[in-house]
GROMACS .gro file of N, CA and C in nm:
model
  435
    1MET      N    1  -1.648   5.097  -0.222
    1MET     CA    2  -1.648   4.977  -0.228
    1MET      C    3  -1.772   4.903  -0.216
    2PRO      N    4  -1.839   4.810  -0.336
    2PRO     CA    5  -1.952   4.786  -0.367
    2PRO      C    6  -2.029   4.692  -0.244
    3LYS      N    7  -2.116   4.701  -0.175
    3LYS     CA    8  -2.171   4.623  -0.098
    3LYS      C    9  -2.178   4.502  -0.106
    4PRO      N   10  -2.204   4.395  -0.063
    4PRO     CA   11  -2.236   4.264  -0.065
    4PRO      C   12  -2.415   4.230  -0.119
    5PHE      N   13  -2.443   4.178  -0.256
    5PHE     CA   14  -2.566   4.150  -0.292
    5PHE      C   15  -2.617   4.295  -0.369
    6GLU      N   16  -2.540   4.397  -0.357
    6GLU     CA   17  -2.571   4.525  -0.390
    6GLU      C   18  -2.592   4.509  -0.539
    7ARG      N   19  -2.729   4.551  -0.600
    7ARG     CA   20  -2.737   4.548  -0.713
    7ARG      C   21  -2.633   4.650  -0.833
    8PRO      N   22  -2.573   4.639  -0.935
    8PRO     CA   23  -2.460   4.680  -1.002
    8PRO      C   24  -2.534   4.767  -1.069
    9ARG      N   25  -2.474   4.895  -1.057
    9ARG     CA   26  -2.509   5.036  -1.180
    9ARG      C   27  -2.467   4.967  -1.315
   10THR      N   28  -2.568   5.040  -1.389
   10THR     CA   29  -2.558   5.035  -1.529
   10THR      C   30  -2.589   5.149  -1.644
   11LEU      N   31  -2.542   5.170  -1.697
   11LEU     CA   32  -2.539   5.258  -1.782
   11LEU      C   33  -2.660   5.307  -1.883
   12THR      N   34  -2.775   5.244  -1.846
   12THR     CA   35  -2.898   5.288  -1.912
   12THR      C   36  -2.986   5.316  -1.785
   13THR      N   37  -3.083   5.366  -1.824
   13THR     CA   38  -3.193   5.448  -1.742
   13THR      C   39  -3.309   5.324  -1.688
   14GLY      N   40  -3.292   5.199  -1.759
   14GLY     CA   41  -3.434   5.123  -1.761
   14GLY      C   42  -3.551   5.149  -1.794
   15ARG      N   43  -3.565   5.269  -1.885
   15ARG     CA   44  -3.682   5.284  -1.948
   15ARG      C   45  -3.699   5.214  -2.070
   16THR      N   46  -3.816   5.214  -2.120
   16THR     CA   47  -3.837   5.155  -2.254
   16THR      C   48  -3.891   5.243  -2.363
   17SER      N   49  -3.950   5.380  -2.336
   17SER     CA   50  -3.986   5.483  -2.416
   17SER      C   51  -4.045   5.563  -2.316
   18GLY      N   52  -4.040   5.704  -2.395
   18GLY     CA   53  -4.147   5.815  -2.285
   18GLY      C   54  -4.025   5.875  -2.278
   19PRO      N   55  -4.065   6.026  -2.244
   19PRO     CA   56  -3.981   6.118  -2.176
   19PRO      C   57  -3.924   6.063  -2.050
   20ALA      N   58  -3.788   6.124  -1.987
   20ALA     CA   59  -3.750   6.097  -1.888
   20ALA      C   60  -3.832   6.145  -1.781
   21GLU      N   61  -3.809   6.118  -1.692
   21GLU     CA   62  -3.910   6.135  -1.512
   21GLU      C   63  -3.840   6.227  -1.457
   22SER      N   64  -3.897   6.331  -1.438
   22SER     CA   65  -3.806   6.473  -1.378
   22SER      C   66  -3.786   6.383  -1.235
   23GLY      N   67  -3.660   6.392  -1.169
   23GLY     CA   68  -3.643   6.371  -1.072
   23GLY      C   69  -3.619   6.496  -0.931
   24PRO      N   70  -3.574   6.461  -0.822
   24PRO     CA   71  -3.550   6.594  -0.734
   24PRO      C   72  -3.446   6.667  -0.771
   25ASP      N   73  -3.402   6.740  -0.728
   25ASP     CA   74  -3.321   6.862  -0.755
   25ASP      C   75  -3.194   6.823  -0.794
   26ASP      N   76  -3.134   6.718  -0.701
   26ASP     CA   77  -3.000   6.670  -0.716
   26ASP      C   78  -3.001   6.579  -0.807
   27SER      N   79  -2.875   6.590  -0.881
   27SER     CA   80  -2.877   6.505  -1.006
   27SER      C   81  -2.797   6.359  -1.053
   28THR      N   82  -2.824   6.293  -0.926
   28THR     CA   83  -2.796   6.171  -0.837
   28THR      C   84  -2.872   6.134  -0.795
   29SER      N   85  -2.915   5.986  -0.810
   29SER     CA   86  -3.024   5.892  -0.709
   29SER      C   87  -2.954   5.761  -0.677
   30GLU      N   88  -2.984   5.686  -0.600
   30GLU     CA   89  -2.959   5.550  -0.537
   30GLU      C   90  -2.872   5.479  -0.666
   31ASP      N   91  -2.967   5.491  -0.764
   31ASP     CA   92  -2.953   5.410  -0.889
   31ASP      C   93  -2.849   5.478  -0.990
   32GLY      N   94  -2.792   5.605  -0.959
   32GLY     CA   95  -2.712   5.669  -1.065
   32GLY      C   96  -2.755   5.778  -1.097
   33PRO      N   97  -2.730   5.838  -1.189
   33PRO     CA   98  -2.786   5.962  -1.252
   33PRO      C   99  -2.909   5.985  -1.293
   34THR      N  100  -2.955   6.053  -1.251
   34THR     CA  101  -3.097   6.093  -1.278
   34THR      C  102  -3.103   6.135  -1.428
   35PRO      N  103  -3.205   6.074  -1.532
   35PRO     CA  104  -3.202   6.101  -1.685
   35PRO      C  105  -3.215   6.286  -1.713
   36VAL      N  106  -3.188   6.287  -1.802
   36VAL     CA  107  -3.231   6.404  -1.853
   36VAL      C  108  -3.340   6.424  -1.891
   37ARG      N  109  -3.464   6.512  -1.852
   37ARG     CA  110  -3.600   6.510  -1.943
   37ARG      C  111  -3.583   6.531  -2.072
   38GLY      N  112  -3.653   6.427  -2.150
   38GLY     CA  113  -3.661   6.432  -2.318
   38GLY      C  114  -3.543   6.364  -2.350
   39SER      N  115  -3.478   6.308  -2.261
   39SER     CA  116  -3.349   6.225  -2.303
   39SER      C  117  -3.411   6.062  -2.361
   40VAL      N  118  -3.354   6.024  -2.497
   40VAL     CA  119  -3.422   5.896  -2.511
   40VAL      C  120  -3.254   5.781  -2.504
   41ASP      N  121  -3.286   5.689  -2.475
   41ASP     CA  122  -3.194   5.555  -2.463
   41ASP      C  123  -3.160   5.542  -2.624
   42ALA      N  124  -3.021   5.531  -2.652
   42ALA     CA  125  -3.003   5.557  -2.803
   42ALA      C  126  -3.051   5.430  -2.858
   43ARG      N  127  -3.022   5.314  -2.761
   43ARG     CA  128  -3.121   5.214  -2.844
   43ARG      C  129  -3.206   5.220  -2.928
   44PHE      N  130  -3.335   5.272  -2.904
   44PHE     CA  131  -3.475   5.301  -2.909
   44PHE      C  132  -3.411   5.432  -3.063
   45THR      N  133  -3.337   5.521  -3.045
   45THR     CA  134  -3.339   5.572  -3.157
   45THR      C  135  -3.294   5.546  -3.268
   46LEU      N  136  -3.160   5.486  -3.210
   46LEU     CA  137  -3.080   5.332  -3.348
   46LEU      C  138  -3.207   5.289  -3.420
   47ALA      N  139  -3.266   5.229  -3.334
   47ALA     CA  140  -3.396   5.120  -3.397
   47ALA      C  141  -3.471   5.203  -3.476
   48ALA      N  142  -3.534   5.307  -3.423
   48ALA     CA  143  -3.567   5.429  -3.518
   48ALA      C  144  -3.518   5.436  -3.660
   49GLU      N  145  -3.385   5.466  -3.641
   49GLU     CA  146  -3.329   5.484  -3.784
   49GLU      C  147  -3.304   5.371  -3.868
   50ARG      N  148  -3.253   5.297  -3.837
   50ARG     CA  149  -3.295   5.135  -3.914
   50ARG      C  150  -3.433   5.102  -3.958
   51THR      N  151  -3.561   5.132  -3.891
   51THR     CA  152  -3.649   5.103  -3.965
   51THR      C  153  -3.647   5.228  -4.089
   52VAL      N  154  -3.619   5.329  -4.063
   52VAL     CA  155  -3.638   5.455  -4.156
   52VAL      C  156  -3.549   5.440  -4.281
   53LEU      N  157  -3.485   5.346  -4.253
   53LEU     CA  158  -3.323   5.280  -4.341
   53LEU      C  159  -3.434   5.190  -4.422
   54ALA      N  160  -3.497   5.081  -4.387
   54ALA     CA  161  -3.571   4.991  -4.438
   54ALA      C  162  -3.694   5.066  -4.523
   55TRP      N  163  -3.760   5.143  -4.459
   55TRP     CA  164  -3.835   5.226  -4.574
   55TRP      C  165  -3.770   5.272  -4.675
   56VAL      N  166  -3.667   5.336  -4.652
   56VAL     CA  167  -3.593   5.381  -4.758
   56VAL      C  168  -3.522   5.278  -4.876
   57ARG      N  169  -3.491   5.186  -4.821
   57ARG     CA  170  -3.446   5.027  -4.917
   57ARG      C  171  -3.519   5.005  -5.005
   58THR      N  172  -3.678   4.994  -4.969
   58THR     CA  173  -3.774   4.946  -5.028
   58THR      C  174  -3.843   5.042  -5.115
   59ALA      N  175  -3.846   5.186  -5.054
   59ALA     CA  176  -3.878   5.299  -5.160
   59ALA      C  177  -3.758   5.312  -5.278
   60LEU      N  178  -3.660   5.249  -5.263
   60LEU     CA  179  -3.554   5.272  -5.381
   60LEU      C  180  -3.592   5.128  -5.479
   61GLY      N  181  -3.622   5.030  -5.390
   61GLY     CA  182  -3.637   4.887  -5.473
   61GLY      C  183  -3.758   4.948  -5.601
   62PHE      N  184  -3.875   5.005  -5.534
   62PHE     CA  185  -3.970   5.010  -5.622
   62PHE      C  186  -3.940   5.104  -5.712
   63MET      N  187  -3.841   5.238  -5.688
   63MET     CA  188  -3.848   5.324  -5.796
   63MET      C  189  -3.731   5.229  -5.911
   64ALA      N  190  -3.649   5.152  -5.861
   64ALA     CA  191  -3.529   5.092  -5.956
   64ALA      C  192  -3.612   4.982  -6.032
   65ALA      N  193  -3.719   4.903  -5.956
   65ALA     CA  194  -3.770   4.822  -6.051
   65ALA      C  195  -3.903   4.889  -6.129
   66GLY      N  196  -3.966   5.008  -6.133
   66GLY     CA  197  -4.012   5.095  -6.195
   66GLY      C  198  -3.946   5.159  -6.340
   67VAL      N  199  -3.791   5.183  -6.325
   67VAL     CA  200  -3.742   5.214  -6.431
   67VAL      C  201  -3.693   5.119  -6.482
   68ALA      N  202  -3.648   5.003  -6.460
   68ALA     CA  203  -3.656   4.873  -6.540
   68ALA      C  204  -3.742   4.837  -6.597
   69VAL      N  205  -3.883   4.809  -6.543
   69VAL     CA  206  -3.988   4.780  -6.606
   69VAL      C  207  -3.983   4.865  -6.750
   70VAL      N  208  -3.948   5.004  -6.747
   70VAL     CA  209  -4.002   5.080  -6.863
   70VAL      C  210  -3.847   5.077  -6.982
   71TYR      N  211  -3.712   5.057  -6.871
   71TYR     CA  212  -3.598   5.059  -6.995
   71TYR      C  213  -3.544   4.946  -7.017
   72VAL      N  214  -3.590   4.849  -6.921
   72VAL     CA  215  -3.483   4.712  -6.939
   72VAL      C  216  -3.562   4.577  -6.944
   73ALA      N  217  -3.705   4.612  -6.956
   73ALA     CA  218  -3.794   4.497  -6.947
   73ALA      C  219  -3.806   4.469  -7.149
   74GLY      N  220  -3.848   4.351  -7.172
   74GLY     CA  221  -3.810   4.264  -7.309
   74GLY      C  222  -3.926   4.364  -7.348
   75ASN      N  223  -3.949   4.333  -7.479
   75ASN     CA  224  -4.067   4.369  -7.565
   75ASN      C  225  -4.208   4.355  -7.507
   76ILE      N  226  -4.268   4.472  -7.453
   76ILE     CA  227  -4.394   4.432  -7.422
   76ILE      C  228  -4.493   4.503  -7.550
   77GLU      N  229  -4.584   4.423  -7.581
   77GLU     CA  230  -4.660   4.478  -7.719
   77GLU      C  231  -4.745   4.604  -7.676
   78HIS      N  232  -4.770   4.617  -7.538
   78HIS     CA  233  -4.837   4.756  -7.505
   78HIS      C  234  -4.768   4.839  -7.424
   79PRO      N  235  -4.706   4.910  -7.488
   79PRO     CA  236  -4.623   5.042  -7.447
   79PRO      C  237  -4.661   5.135  -7.338
   80VAL      N  238  -4.840   5.133  -7.365
   80VAL     CA  239  -4.888   5.188  -7.253
   80VAL      C  240  -4.873   5.134  -7.121
   81LEU      N  241  -4.921   4.994  -7.137
   81LEU     CA  242  -4.902   4.937  -6.990
   81LEU      C  243  -4.767   4.930  -6.956
   82GLU      N  244  -4.661   4.928  -7.039
   82GLU     CA  245  -4.508   4.902  -6.974
   82GLU      C  246  -4.483   5.061  -6.891
   83THR      N  247  -4.512   5.205  -6.989
   83THR     CA  248  -4.488   5.279  -6.888
   83THR      C  249  -4.588   5.337  -6.750
   84ALA      N  250  -4.696   5.306  -6.781
   84ALA     CA  251  -4.786   5.287  -6.688
   84ALA      C  252  -4.765   5.229  -6.534
   85LEU      N  253  -4.716   5.111  -6.549
   85LEU     CA  254  -4.684   5.031  -6.455
   85LEU      C  255  -4.527   5.071  -6.389
   86GLY      N  256  -4.462   5.105  -6.489
   86GLY     CA  257  -4.328   5.173  -6.418
   86GLY      C  258  -4.361   5.303  -6.366
   87LEU      N  259  -4.452   5.366  -6.447
   87LEU     CA  260  -4.474   5.496  -6.346
   87LEU      C  261  -4.540   5.467  -6.176
   88VAL      N  262  -4.635   5.386  -6.208
   88VAL     CA  263  -4.707   5.346  -6.063
   88VAL      C  264  -4.588   5.301  -5.985
   89MET      N  265  -4.508   5.217  -6.012
   89MET     CA  266  -4.387   5.189  -5.909
   89MET      C  267  -4.277   5.273  -5.888
   90VAL      N  268  -4.271   5.400  -5.986
   90VAL     CA  269  -4.166   5.486  -5.917
   90VAL      C  270  -4.223   5.569  -5.840
   91ALA      N  271  -4.383   5.607  -5.859
   91ALA     CA  272  -4.461   5.659  -5.764
   91ALA      C  273  -4.477   5.629  -5.614
   92LEU      N  274  -4.530   5.529  -5.657
   92LEU     CA  275  -4.536   5.428  -5.529
   92LEU      C  276  -4.388   5.450  -5.419
   93GLY      N  277  -4.272   5.432  -5.451
   93GLY     CA  278  -4.135   5.437  -5.442
   93GLY      C  279  -4.163   5.590  -5.346
   94CYS      N  280  -4.145   5.719  -5.403
   94CYS     CA  281  -4.161   5.813  -5.355
   94CYS      C  282  -4.261   5.854  -5.275
   95ILE      N  283  -4.369   5.776  -5.284
   95ILE     CA  284  -4.492   5.771  -5.159
   95ILE      C  285  -4.443   5.705  -5.055
   96ILE      N  286  -4.363   5.584  -5.037
   96ILE     CA  287  -4.298   5.476  -4.962
   96ILE      C  288  -4.212   5.570  -4.874
   97ALA      N  289  -4.122   5.652  -4.936
   97ALA     CA  290  -3.990   5.714  -4.909
   97ALA      C  291  -4.064   5.844  -4.824
   98LEU      N  292  -4.134   5.874  -4.867
   98LEU     CA  293  -4.263   6.020  -4.786
   98LEU      C  294  -4.271   5.945  -4.635
   99LEU      N  295  -4.352   5.843  -4.693
   99LEU     CA  296  -4.428   5.779  -4.521
   99LEU      C  297  -4.363   5.736  -4.434
  100GLY      N  298  -4.190   5.690  -4.497
  100GLY     CA  299  -4.117   5.611  -4.398
  100GLY      C  300  -4.089   5.734  -4.319
  101ALA      N  301  -4.033   5.871  -4.395
  101ALA     CA  302  -3.968   5.981  -4.322
  101ALA      C  303  -4.063   6.070  -4.244
  102TRP      N  304  -4.198   6.073  -4.266
  102TRP     CA  305  -4.328   6.107  -4.184
  102TRP      C  306  -4.333   6.011  -4.057
  103ARG      N  307  -4.277   5.871  -4.077
  103ARG     CA  308  -4.315   5.804  -3.959
  103ARG      C  309  -4.184   5.772  -3.851
  104TRP      N  310  -4.082   5.810  -3.927
  104TRP     CA  311  -3.988   5.828  -3.850
  104TRP      C  312  -3.963   5.964  -3.760
  105ARG      N  313  -4.031   6.061  -3.806
  105ARG     CA  314  -4.004   6.175  -3.718
  105ARG      C  315  -4.122   6.166  -3.626
  106GLN      N  316  -4.237   6.110  -3.646
  106GLN     CA  317  -4.333   6.064  -3.550
  106GLN      C  318  -4.255   5.998  -3.428
  107THR      N  319  -4.200   5.874  -3.492
  107THR     CA  320  -4.135   5.801  -3.361
  107THR      C  321  -4.062   5.855  -3.289
  108SER      N  322  -3.973   5.941  -3.327
  108SER     CA  323  -3.880   6.010  -3.290
  108SER      C  324  -3.929   6.140  -3.140
  109ARG      N  325  -4.060   6.183  -3.232
  109ARG     CA  326  -4.097   6.285  -3.170
  109ARG      C  327  -4.195   6.209  -2.995
  110ALA      N  328  -4.256   6.090  -3.051
  110ALA     CA  329  -4.325   6.015  -2.936
  110ALA      C  330  -4.184   5.965  -2.843
  111LEU      N  331  -4.048   5.949  -2.875
  111LEU     CA  332  -3.956   5.885  -2.773
  111LEU      C  333  -3.958   5.976  -2.740
  112ARG      N  334  -3.878   6.103  -2.795
  112ARG     CA  335  -3.834   6.229  -2.692
  112ARG      C  336  -3.932   6.284  -2.626
  113ASP      N  337  -4.046   6.281  -2.654
  113ASP     CA  338  -4.177   6.390  -2.582
  113ASP      C  339  -4.273   6.288  -2.533
  114GLY      N  340  -4.265   6.163  -2.522
  114GLY     CA  341  -4.405   6.073  -2.467
  114GLY      C  342  -4.513   6.071  -2.544
  115GLY      N  343  -4.599   5.996  -2.554
  115GLY     CA  344  -4.737   5.989  -2.629
  115GLY      C  345  -4.741   5.886  -2.706
  116ALA      N  346  -4.828   5.864  -2.788
  116ALA     CA  347  -4.830   5.725  -2.891
  116ALA      C  348  -4.747   5.710  -2.985
  117MET      N  349  -4.732   5.614  -3.015
  117MET     CA  350  -4.649   5.570  -3.148
  117MET      C  351  -4.725   5.572  -3.233
  118PRO      N  352  -4.645   5.590  -3.389
  118PRO     CA  353  -4.763   5.602  -3.511
  118PRO      C  354  -4.816   5.451  -3.532
  119GLY      N  355  -4.920   5.437  -3.591
  119GLY     CA  356  -5.023   5.305  -3.586
  119GLY      C  357  -5.002   5.251  -3.698
  120PRO      N  358  -5.030   5.144  -3.706
  120PRO     CA  359  -5.003   5.058  -3.840
  120PRO      C  360  -5.044   5.112  -3.946
  121ALA      N  361  -5.113   5.236  -3.979
  121ALA     CA  362  -5.153   5.235  -4.131
  121ALA      C  363  -5.089   5.264  -4.231
  122HIS      N  364  -4.967   5.329  -4.219
  122HIS     CA  365  -4.869   5.337  -4.294
  122HIS      C  366  -4.796   5.194  -4.384
  123VAL      N  367  -4.801   5.085  -4.294
  123VAL     CA  368  -4.761   4.976  -4.332
  123VAL      C  369  -4.853   4.893  -4.388
  124THR      N  370  -4.963   4.917  -4.381
  124THR     CA  371  -5.105   4.855  -4.439
  124THR      C  372  -5.089   4.918  -4.561
  125PHE      N  373  -5.075   5.054  -4.572
  125PHE     CA  374  -5.053   5.105  -4.696
  125PHE      C  375  -4.979   5.035  -4.782
  126LEU      N  376  -4.826   5.013  -4.717
  126LEU     CA  377  -4.700   4.975  -4.802
  126LEU      C  378  -4.771   4.846  -4.886
  127ILE      N  379  -4.828   4.793  -4.771
  127ILE     CA  380  -4.873   4.604  -4.830
  127ILE      C  381  -4.994   4.624  -4.948
  128VAL      N  382  -5.065   4.741  -4.894
  128VAL     CA  383  -5.176   4.703  -5.012
  128VAL      C  384  -5.114   4.748  -5.167
  129GLY      N  385  -5.021   4.849  -5.146
  129GLY     CA  386  -4.923   4.915  -5.280
  129GLY      C  387  -4.853   4.792  -5.352
  130ILE      N  388  -4.799   4.718  -5.237
  130ILE     CA  389  -4.780   4.586  -5.313
  130ILE      C  390  -4.825   4.483  -5.365
  131VAL      N  391  -4.919   4.451  -5.339
  131VAL     CA  392  -5.034   4.357  -5.399
  131VAL      C  393  -5.096   4.417  -5.489
  132ILE      N  394  -5.133   4.546  -5.494
  132ILE     CA  395  -5.149   4.654  -5.632
  132ILE      C  396  -5.077   4.608  -5.743
  133VAL      N  397  -4.951   4.611  -5.702
  133VAL     CA  398  -4.816   4.616  -5.802
  133VAL      C  399  -4.788   4.482  -5.858
  134ALA      N  400  -4.824   4.372  -5.748
  134ALA     CA  401  -4.816   4.214  -5.795
  134ALA      C  402  -4.943   4.210  -5.884
  135VAL      N  403  -5.080   4.248  -5.847
  135VAL     CA  404  -5.185   4.241  -5.922
  135VAL      C  405  -5.159   4.299  -6.100
  136ALA      N  406  -5.096   4.412  -6.090
  136ALA     CA  407  -5.076   4.487  -6.237
  136ALA      C  408  -4.985   4.408  -6.271
  137ILE      N  409  -4.835   4.341  -6.232
  137ILE     CA  410  -4.751   4.285  -6.303
  137ILE      C  411  -4.827   4.132  -6.361
  138ALA      N  412  -4.875   4.039  -6.291
  138ALA     CA  413  -4.970   3.962  -6.313
  138ALA      C  414  -5.041   4.000  -6.433
  139VAL      N  415  -5.097   4.091  -6.414
  139VAL     CA  416  -5.231   4.111  -6.554
  139VAL      C  417  -5.149   4.130  -6.693
  140VAL      N  418  -5.029   4.233  -6.644
  140VAL     CA  419  -4.943   4.218  -6.801
  140VAL      C  420  -4.872   4.121  -6.829
  141ILE      N  421  -4.844   4.014  -6.753
  141ILE     CA  422  -4.787   3.883  -6.802
  141ILE      C  423  -4.878   3.831  -6.868
  142VAL      N  424  -5.030   3.820  -6.809
  142VAL     CA  425  -5.115   3.721  -6.877
  142VAL      C  426  -5.168   3.803  -7.002
  143ILE      N  427  -5.172   3.934  -7.044
  143ILE     CA  428  -5.221   3.998  -7.154
  143ILE      C  429  -5.063   4.005  -7.244
  144GLN      N  430  -4.969   3.955  -7.190
  144GLN     CA  431  -4.827   3.954  -7.279
  144GLN      C  432  -4.824   3.790  -7.369
  145THR      N  433  -4.898   3.708  -7.298
  145THR     CA  434  -4.910   3.550  -7.317
  145THR      C  435  -5.006   3.555  -7.423
   0.00000   0.00000   0.00000
């Protein structure tokens, strides 16, 4: 029976990230079971999976837009521009998918083993890629009018 004013036991380890601390030889402590080394709170694993799925959605969006530019867009007077823009968008989509997978792997490893999380370089690349494609689309629009 719980003592009055005793802190309730929870299912979480209280960790925010990094590897589990190795405890004494016994597998329980005052706060509950000692976490297993290398275990990660499921919330962080699921958050990393949601993030990689967002990268995949962005990649698929770029690839679909590239195909649409080439096959669905109206008459563009310069088919080289149309093809080049479509290929750049499809290629950027492929790169985004690869970067998302690599970033997810690095994040999972950092959560499991400890260490630094991936930096913002991939996100910066994504933003620069979006801006470049937007400028290219604007140039095609200006050339067409």
